Tab-separated table of C-alpha atoms and ligand atoms in Angstrom:
chain	number	residue	atom	x	y	z
B	18	UNK	CA	6.338	12.703	29.491
B	19	UNK	CA	7.786	12.354	26.002
B	20	UNK	CA	6.774	10.535	22.833
B	21	UNK	CA	9.494	7.974	22.066
B	22	UNK	CA	8.000	5.997	19.186
B	23	UNK	CA	5.050	6.250	16.779
B	24	UNK	CA	3.784	3.195	14.911
B	25	UNK	CA	1.035	2.808	12.321
B	26	UNK	CA	-0.905	-0.310	11.326
B	27	UNK	CA	-3.073	-0.852	8.265
B	28	UNK	CA	-6.173	-2.986	8.567
B	29	UNK	CA	-8.804	-3.934	5.977
B	30	UNK	CA	-12.318	-3.970	7.407
B	31	UNK	CA	-14.825	-5.796	5.184
B	32	UNK	CA	-18.334	-4.381	5.497
B	33	UNK	CA	-21.022	-6.383	7.273
B	34	UNK	CA	-23.506	-5.895	4.389
B	35	UNK	CA	-20.885	-6.705	1.717
B	36	UNK	CA	-20.982	-3.182	0.278
B	37	UNK	CA	-22.204	0.341	0.946
B	38	UNK	CA	-23.540	2.756	-1.690
B	39	UNK	CA	-24.331	6.452	-1.635
B	40	UNK	CA	-24.880	9.353	-4.037
B	41	UNK	CA	-22.846	9.796	-7.203
B	42	UNK	CA	-22.595	6.005	-7.730
B	43	UNK	CA	-20.020	5.875	-4.936
B	44	UNK	CA	-19.620	2.430	-3.425
B	45	UNK	CA	-17.146	0.587	-1.220
B	46	UNK	CA	-16.811	-3.023	-0.063
B	47	UNK	CA	-14.265	-2.618	2.726
B	48	UNK	CA	-12.792	0.147	4.844
B	49	UNK	CA	-9.035	0.710	4.727
B	50	UNK	CA	-8.311	1.812	8.287
B	51	UNK	CA	-5.123	3.075	9.934
B	52	UNK	CA	-4.350	2.575	13.629
B	53	UNK	CA	-1.718	4.748	15.304
B	54	UNK	CA	0.170	3.690	18.448
B	55	UNK	CA	2.038	6.314	20.459
B	56	UNK	CA	4.664	5.083	22.918
B	57	UNK	CA	6.112	7.245	25.681
B	58	UNK	CA	9.083	7.254	28.053
B	59	UNK	CA	6.585	6.745	30.918
B	60	UNK	CA	5.564	3.349	29.566
B	61	UNK	CA	2.048	4.640	28.822
B	62	UNK	CA	0.774	3.853	25.325
B	63	UNK	CA	-2.105	5.438	23.421
B	64	UNK	CA	-4.042	4.404	20.309
B	65	UNK	CA	-5.945	6.256	17.635
B	66	UNK	CA	-7.689	5.233	14.421
B	67	UNK	CA	-8.706	7.011	11.240
B	68	UNK	CA	-10.604	5.615	8.276
B	69	UNK	CA	-11.748	7.616	5.245
B	70	UNK	CA	-14.920	6.381	3.501
B	71	UNK	CA	-12.974	5.465	0.380
B	72	UNK	CA	-11.086	8.126	-1.612
B	73	UNK	CA	-14.144	9.912	-3.080
B	74	UNK	CA	-16.180	10.952	-0.052
B	75	UNK	CA	-14.238	13.666	1.802
B	76	UNK	CA	-10.878	15.116	0.690
B	77	UNK	CA	-9.148	12.187	2.425
B	78	UNK	CA	-7.861	8.784	1.334
B	79	UNK	CA	-6.352	5.841	3.160
B	80	UNK	CA	-2.897	5.858	1.548
B	81	UNK	CA	-2.819	9.603	2.240
B	82	UNK	CA	-3.155	8.874	5.969
B	83	UNK	CA	-0.011	6.739	5.937
B	84	UNK	CA	1.951	9.163	3.731
B	85	UNK	CA	0.942	12.059	5.983
B	86	UNK	CA	1.928	10.147	9.131
B	87	UNK	CA	5.374	9.505	7.664
B	88	UNK	CA	5.709	13.257	7.117
B	89	UNK	CA	4.333	14.328	10.492
B	90	UNK	CA	5.439	11.698	13.023
B	91	UNK	CA	9.187	12.602	13.147
B	92	UNK	CA	8.261	16.136	14.309
B	93	UNK	CA	6.342	14.787	17.311
B	94	UNK	CA	9.095	12.690	18.919
B	95	UNK	CA	10.224	14.187	22.227
B	96	UNK	CA	6.990	16.151	22.760
B	97	UNK	CA	4.531	15.566	25.612
B	98	UNK	CA	1.425	13.744	24.295
B	99	UNK	CA	-0.656	14.762	27.332
B	100	UNK	CA	-0.462	18.398	26.162
B	101	UNK	CA	-3.076	17.786	23.491
B	102	UNK	CA	-3.518	21.463	22.572
B	103	UNK	CA	0.225	21.976	22.121
B	104	UNK	CA	0.465	18.781	20.021
B	105	UNK	CA	-2.415	19.973	17.867
B	106	UNK	CA	-0.724	23.351	17.249
B	107	UNK	CA	2.595	21.625	16.522
B	108	UNK	CA	0.923	19.385	13.922
B	109	UNK	CA	-0.584	22.484	12.260
B	110	UNK	CA	2.862	24.130	12.190
B	111	UNK	CA	4.499	21.121	10.574
B	112	UNK	CA	1.779	20.085	8.098
B	113	UNK	CA	-0.756	22.506	6.689
B	114	UNK	CA	-4.265	21.117	6.326
B	115	UNK	CA	-4.793	17.340	6.053
B	116	UNK	CA	-6.983	17.243	9.167
B	117	UNK	CA	-7.667	13.523	8.727
B	118	UNK	CA	-3.964	12.646	8.960
B	119	UNK	CA	-3.796	14.411	12.335
B	120	UNK	CA	-6.927	12.769	13.714
B	121	UNK	CA	-5.487	9.385	14.742
B	122	UNK	CA	-2.448	11.036	16.368
B	123	UNK	CA	-4.684	13.421	18.291
B	124	UNK	CA	-6.941	10.583	19.486
B	125	UNK	CA	-3.879	8.556	20.573
B	126	UNK	CA	-2.565	11.556	22.550
B	127	UNK	CA	-5.947	11.904	24.302
B	128	UNK	CA	-5.761	8.171	25.090
B	129	UNK	CA	-2.353	8.692	26.744
B	130	UNK	CA	-3.709	11.719	28.646
B	131	UNK	CA	-6.642	9.681	29.976
B	132	UNK	CA	-4.365	6.836	31.036
B	133	UNK	CA	-2.002	9.296	32.764
B	134	UNK	CA	-4.949	10.881	34.599
B	135	UNK	CA	-6.539	7.444	35.215
B	136	UNK	CA	-9.821	8.859	33.905
B	137	UNK	CA	-12.018	7.913	30.948
B	138	UNK	CA	-12.054	10.487	28.139
B	139	UNK	CA	-15.777	11.042	28.677
B	140	UNK	CA	-14.827	12.670	31.995
B	141	UNK	CA	-11.994	14.756	30.518
B	142	UNK	CA	-14.266	15.921	27.682
B	143	UNK	CA	-16.881	17.332	30.033
B	144	UNK	CA	-18.492	14.477	31.942
B	145	UNK	CA	-21.105	11.863	31.135
B	146	UNK	CA	-24.546	13.203	30.173
B	147	UNK	CA	-27.370	10.665	30.359
B	148	UNK	CA	-27.236	6.860	30.511
B	149	UNK	CA	-26.355	6.123	26.875
B	150	UNK	CA	-26.257	7.725	23.421
B	151	UNK	CA	-28.790	7.010	20.653
B	152	UNK	CA	-27.463	5.494	17.439
B	153	UNK	CA	-28.596	5.852	13.856
B	154	UNK	CA	-28.193	3.366	11.033
B	155	UNK	CA	-27.129	4.473	7.568
B	156	UNK	CA	-29.227	2.710	4.933
B	157	UNK	CA	-27.193	1.987	1.816
B	158	UNK	CA	-28.659	3.331	-1.432
B	159	UNK	CA	-30.901	0.813	-3.174
B	160	UNK	CA	-34.432	0.523	-4.554
B	161	UNK	CA	-37.148	2.084	-2.337
B	162	UNK	CA	-38.449	-1.390	-1.404
B	163	UNK	CA	-35.048	-2.819	-0.507
B	164	UNK	CA	-34.234	0.270	1.569
B	165	UNK	CA	-37.514	-0.188	3.491
B	166	UNK	CA	-36.557	-3.850	4.098
B	167	UNK	CA	-33.161	-2.753	5.364
B	168	UNK	CA	-34.824	-0.300	7.775
B	169	UNK	CA	-37.049	-3.136	9.046
B	170	UNK	CA	-33.985	-5.337	9.664
B	171	UNK	CA	-32.166	-2.632	11.623
B	172	UNK	CA	-35.344	-1.752	13.501
B	173	UNK	CA	-35.302	-5.347	14.745
B	174	UNK	CA	-31.715	-4.711	15.934
B	175	UNK	CA	-32.975	-1.853	18.105
B	176	UNK	CA	-32.240	1.230	15.998
B	177	UNK	CA	-34.861	3.991	16.077
B	178	UNK	CA	-33.149	6.392	13.706
B	179	UNK	CA	-32.388	5.771	10.029
B	180	UNK	CA	-30.367	7.744	7.518
B	181	UNK	CA	-31.450	6.966	3.976
B	182	UNK	CA	-28.776	7.370	1.332
B	183	UNK	CA	-30.498	9.428	-1.385
B	184	UNK	CA	-28.987	12.004	-3.762
B	185	UNK	CA	-29.713	10.263	-7.065
B	186	UNK	CA	-32.613	11.177	-9.376
B	187	UNK	CA	-35.345	13.162	-7.645
B	188	UNK	CA	-38.260	10.853	-8.535
B	189	UNK	CA	-36.535	7.761	-7.110
B	190	UNK	CA	-35.450	9.670	-4.005
B	191	UNK	CA	-39.017	10.881	-3.397
B	192	UNK	CA	-40.161	7.238	-3.659
B	193	UNK	CA	-37.404	6.136	-1.253
B	194	UNK	CA	-38.542	8.653	1.372
B	195	UNK	CA	-42.254	7.870	0.911
B	196	UNK	CA	-41.799	4.080	0.964
B	197	UNK	CA	-39.741	4.137	4.165
B	198	UNK	CA	-42.020	6.695	5.841
B	199	UNK	CA	-45.099	4.594	5.011
B	200	UNK	CA	-43.731	1.802	7.198
B	201	UNK	CA	-42.113	3.976	9.924
B	202	UNK	CA	-43.084	3.541	13.572
B	203	UNK	CA	-44.079	6.312	15.969
B	204	UNK	CA	-41.034	8.053	17.404
B	205	UNK	CA	-38.629	6.953	14.680
B	206	UNK	CA	-36.346	9.515	13.077
B	207	UNK	CA	-35.896	9.419	9.300
B	208	UNK	CA	-33.123	11.391	7.618
B	209	UNK	CA	-32.721	11.683	3.836
B	210	UNK	CA	-28.984	12.221	3.273
B	211	UNK	CA	-28.089	13.252	-0.279
B	212	UNK	CA	-24.356	13.576	0.518
B	213	UNK	CA	-24.260	16.615	-1.767
B	214	UNK	CA	-25.646	14.593	-4.684
B	215	UNK	CA	-28.460	16.908	-5.849
B	216	UNK	CA	-28.305	20.027	-7.966
B	217	UNK	CA	-30.623	22.676	-6.541
B	218	UNK	CA	-33.448	21.944	-9.026
B	219	UNK	CA	-33.474	18.291	-7.917
B	220	UNK	CA	-33.267	19.123	-4.215
B	221	UNK	CA	-36.069	21.676	-4.659
B	222	UNK	CA	-38.301	19.016	-6.243
B	223	UNK	CA	-37.646	16.550	-3.425
B	224	UNK	CA	-38.286	18.966	-0.540
B	225	UNK	CA	-41.454	20.235	-2.237
B	226	UNK	CA	-42.747	16.711	-2.951
B	227	UNK	CA	-42.288	15.652	0.673
B	228	UNK	CA	-43.517	18.923	2.188
B	229	UNK	CA	-45.400	18.075	5.368
B	230	UNK	CA	-43.586	14.727	5.739
B	231	UNK	CA	-41.735	14.345	9.046
B	232	UNK	CA	-38.245	13.833	7.633
B	233	UNK	CA	-34.863	15.581	7.948
B	234	UNK	CA	-32.947	16.647	4.827
B	235	UNK	CA	-29.159	16.240	5.042
B	236	UNK	CA	-26.468	17.890	2.884
B	237	UNK	CA	-28.752	18.250	-0.162
B	238	UNK	CA	-26.105	19.797	-2.450
B	239	UNK	CA	-22.332	19.938	-2.774
B	240	UNK	CA	-21.653	23.569	-1.873
B	241	UNK	CA	-22.644	25.577	1.182
B	242	UNK	CA	-24.360	28.215	-1.002
B	243	UNK	CA	-26.542	25.621	-2.732
B	244	UNK	CA	-27.484	24.083	0.635
B	245	UNK	CA	-28.416	27.548	1.917
B	246	UNK	CA	-30.679	28.029	-1.099
B	247	UNK	CA	-32.476	24.751	-0.297
B	248	UNK	CA	-32.619	25.680	3.389
B	249	UNK	CA	-34.657	28.746	2.352
B	250	UNK	CA	-37.057	26.664	0.246
B	251	UNK	CA	-37.498	23.618	2.490
B	252	UNK	CA	-40.025	23.197	5.287
B	253	UNK	CA	-38.084	20.279	6.787
B	254	UNK	CA	-35.260	20.571	9.355
B	255	UNK	CA	-31.900	20.704	7.588
B	256	UNK	CA	-28.657	18.946	8.534
B	257	UNK	CA	-25.232	20.021	7.264
B	258	UNK	CA	-22.389	17.519	7.164
B	259	UNK	CA	-19.638	17.578	4.523
B	260	UNK	CA	-19.447	21.404	4.262
B	261	UNK	CA	-18.897	21.888	8.008
B	262	UNK	CA	-15.165	21.199	8.051
B	263	UNK	CA	-14.003	23.600	10.746
B	264	UNK	CA	-14.870	26.478	13.051
B	265	UNK	CA	-14.971	29.034	10.218
B	266	UNK	CA	-17.586	27.051	8.305
B	267	UNK	CA	-19.588	26.432	11.476
B	268	UNK	CA	-19.605	30.092	12.555
B	269	UNK	CA	-20.659	31.267	9.107
B	270	UNK	CA	-23.451	28.684	8.945
B	271	UNK	CA	-24.442	29.498	12.530
B	272	UNK	CA	-24.746	33.205	11.678
B	273	UNK	CA	-26.823	32.339	8.573
B	274	UNK	CA	-28.979	29.939	10.638
B	275	UNK	CA	-28.260	27.589	7.740
B	276	UNK	CA	-29.047	24.324	9.593
B	277	UNK	CA	-30.748	22.729	12.564
B	278	UNK	CA	-28.217	19.928	13.043
B	279	UNK	CA	-24.480	19.638	12.331
B	280	UNK	CA	-22.679	16.344	11.782
B	281	UNK	CA	-19.376	16.238	13.601
B	282	UNK	CA	-17.019	13.722	12.055
B	283	UNK	CA	-13.959	13.522	14.273
B	284	UNK	CA	-11.444	13.066	11.431
B	285	UNK	CA	-12.853	16.049	9.489
B	286	UNK	CA	-11.822	18.192	12.468
B	287	UNK	CA	-8.310	16.747	13.050
B	288	UNK	CA	-9.301	14.639	16.058
B	289	UNK	CA	-10.952	15.094	19.438
B	290	UNK	CA	-9.220	18.436	20.082
B	291	UNK	CA	-10.838	20.089	17.051
B	292	UNK	CA	-14.106	18.157	17.318
B	293	UNK	CA	-14.513	19.258	20.932
B	294	UNK	CA	-14.221	22.934	19.911
B	295	UNK	CA	-16.907	22.536	17.235
B	296	UNK	CA	-19.068	20.515	19.663
B	297	UNK	CA	-18.859	23.269	22.286
B	298	UNK	CA	-19.577	25.968	19.699
B	299	UNK	CA	-22.678	24.046	18.569
B	300	UNK	CA	-23.903	23.986	22.162
B	301	UNK	CA	-23.289	27.748	22.446
B	302	UNK	CA	-25.158	28.341	19.158
B	303	UNK	CA	-28.080	26.081	20.115
B	304	UNK	CA	-27.424	23.561	17.330
B	305	UNK	CA	-27.950	19.806	17.780
B	306	UNK	CA	-25.295	17.362	16.598
B	307	UNK	CA	-24.670	13.966	15.122
B	308	UNK	CA	-21.356	12.728	16.491
B	309	UNK	CA	-19.630	10.236	14.235
B	310	UNK	CA	-16.748	9.633	11.865
B	311	UNK	CA	-16.305	8.657	8.218
B	312	UNK	CA	-15.600	5.004	9.097
B	313	UNK	CA	-13.407	2.682	11.107
B	314	UNK	CA	-13.848	0.107	13.802
B	315	UNK	CA	-13.500	-0.173	17.580
B	316	UNK	CA	-11.007	2.623	18.300
B	317	UNK	CA	-12.916	5.215	16.249
B	318	UNK	CA	-16.161	4.021	17.866
B	319	UNK	CA	-14.693	4.451	21.354
B	320	UNK	CA	-13.575	8.013	20.483
B	321	UNK	CA	-17.067	8.797	19.156
B	322	UNK	CA	-18.676	7.341	22.281
B	323	UNK	CA	-16.538	9.467	24.635
B	324	UNK	CA	-17.189	12.693	22.704
B	325	UNK	CA	-20.901	11.940	22.265
B	326	UNK	CA	-21.526	10.808	25.822
B	327	UNK	CA	-19.902	13.991	27.180
B	328	UNK	CA	-22.096	16.163	24.928
B	329	UNK	CA	-25.195	17.515	26.710
B	330	UNK	CA	-27.988	15.016	26.027
B	331	UNK	CA	-30.391	17.665	24.695
B	332	UNK	CA	-27.882	18.523	21.945
B	333	UNK	CA	-27.332	14.924	20.798
B	334	UNK	CA	-29.342	14.298	17.672
B	335	UNK	CA	-27.583	11.056	16.831
B	336	UNK	CA	-24.371	9.137	16.971
B	337	UNK	CA	-22.753	6.296	15.008
B	338	UNK	CA	-21.460	2.870	16.076
B	339	UNK	CA	-18.978	2.538	13.210
B	340	UNK	CA	-17.744	-0.831	14.513
B	341	UNK	CA	-21.098	-2.497	13.831
B	342	UNK	CA	-20.734	-1.840	10.080
B	343	UNK	CA	-17.635	-4.033	9.800
B	344	UNK	CA	-16.899	-7.731	10.252
B	345	UNK	CA	-13.651	-7.337	12.173
B	346	UNK	CA	-13.129	-6.371	15.824
B	347	UNK	CA	-9.765	-4.658	16.282
B	348	UNK	CA	-9.924	-3.915	20.018
B	349	UNK	CA	-11.434	-5.314	23.214
B	350	UNK	CA	-13.511	-3.129	25.521
B	351	UNK	CA	-15.028	-1.035	22.718
B	352	UNK	CA	-18.638	0.170	22.966
B	353	UNK	CA	-21.189	-2.364	21.674
B	354	UNK	CA	-24.711	-1.464	20.667
B	355	UNK	CA	-27.454	-2.434	23.117
B	356	UNK	CA	-31.044	-1.737	22.033
B	357	UNK	CA	-29.979	0.969	19.563
B	358	UNK	CA	-27.737	2.754	22.054
B	359	UNK	CA	-24.128	2.678	23.268
B	360	UNK	CA	-22.181	4.157	26.169
B	361	UNK	CA	-18.632	5.411	26.615
B	362	UNK	CA	-16.299	2.831	28.229
B	363	UNK	CA	-15.427	3.323	31.914
B	364	UNK	CA	-11.707	2.486	31.729
B	365	UNK	CA	-8.957	5.135	31.553
B	366	UNK	CA	-8.382	6.901	28.229
B	367	UNK	CA	-10.392	5.371	25.399
B	368	UNK	CA	-10.880	2.253	27.552
B	369	UNK	CA	-10.000	-0.152	24.746
B	370	UNK	CA	-7.178	-2.677	24.190
B	371	UNK	CA	-6.175	-3.325	20.570
B	372	UNK	CA	-5.987	-6.919	19.334
B	373	UNK	CA	-2.452	-7.157	18.022
B	374	UNK	CA	-3.153	-10.398	16.195
B	375	UNK	CA	-5.645	-8.457	14.042
B	376	UNK	CA	-3.469	-5.366	13.533
B	377	UNK	CA	-0.462	-7.440	12.424
B	378	UNK	CA	2.956	-5.878	11.865
B	379	UNK	CA	3.299	-2.084	11.726
B	380	UNK	CA	3.542	-0.449	8.290
B	381	UNK	CA	5.348	2.543	9.794
B	382	UNK	CA	7.745	2.871	12.740
B	383	UNK	CA	9.176	6.287	13.643
B	384	UNK	CA	11.621	6.477	16.563
N	412	LIG	MG1	-24.037	12.663	6.092
């Protein structure tokens, strides 16, 4: 099988809540998502999606996706998309770095592979573990009271796990954690995610002030070394996210026992091929995972669901239904949240069918 044509679509995805805020006064009102369509000489077609969380979250930005695709796509024509490992190596040979650019292509190749095999990706990625995957809800940064109200709203939607966006001044963050915890129900999971927003003196104050409180601390500081320092001071379980951007970072952190949970964002790891390696290494190292991505809608959510649902249940800390954060559905058949959980689709490949009336005309055609 050969790739004959690669197309890209740009789609604006307004956020359900109107806006989303996190540390460092970062805020967005809509996602700028890119959908990739890979056509083959067999007639099989695959789709992928990638969506940075604005330009200031990870070293990724939406226009960069499209520029990178223009650079990379011509090199892929004529190659077999079902050979996902070979495609991944080829992309690394032709474009150094820029994992996020490669992510949508990699997901689309996996989609073609699943359709060719007539199997859902959850099967090809290891097989379904458990009935469904648990979802968390990110709680946009706001006053302690408004964040507690937001938790109550999402609790009513069925979520049992909440990730509070902290990482501003220590006193306010301590109040955010205490206010939400005061109203938490038995069995709920509360994560305080600073997104690297604290210096170590601020992080140290927060973890000391909430010592003995059943809460997880996520990515307290910007650098790995600062996070390791807080890991040594904190009594709470620690989650690393932004600094785990590949196998090297994971193996170093694994050897340092620097965290209890790792967040696997598919686009940070160049797609399902790279994310699967990190997922399997986490299992080997005994580290639980949140499986997610930086943003996007139905196609990203389907990819997350297949990777998460094929991850051994005991290692799944959390998972994200990105498509419930946005107002626009871009594909039919995507996972939908039921009682705070979702499951990987049963159809071949990703198991989703894009809505072409929403995607519009392609912004890039390479043939
Ligand atoms: Mg995070």
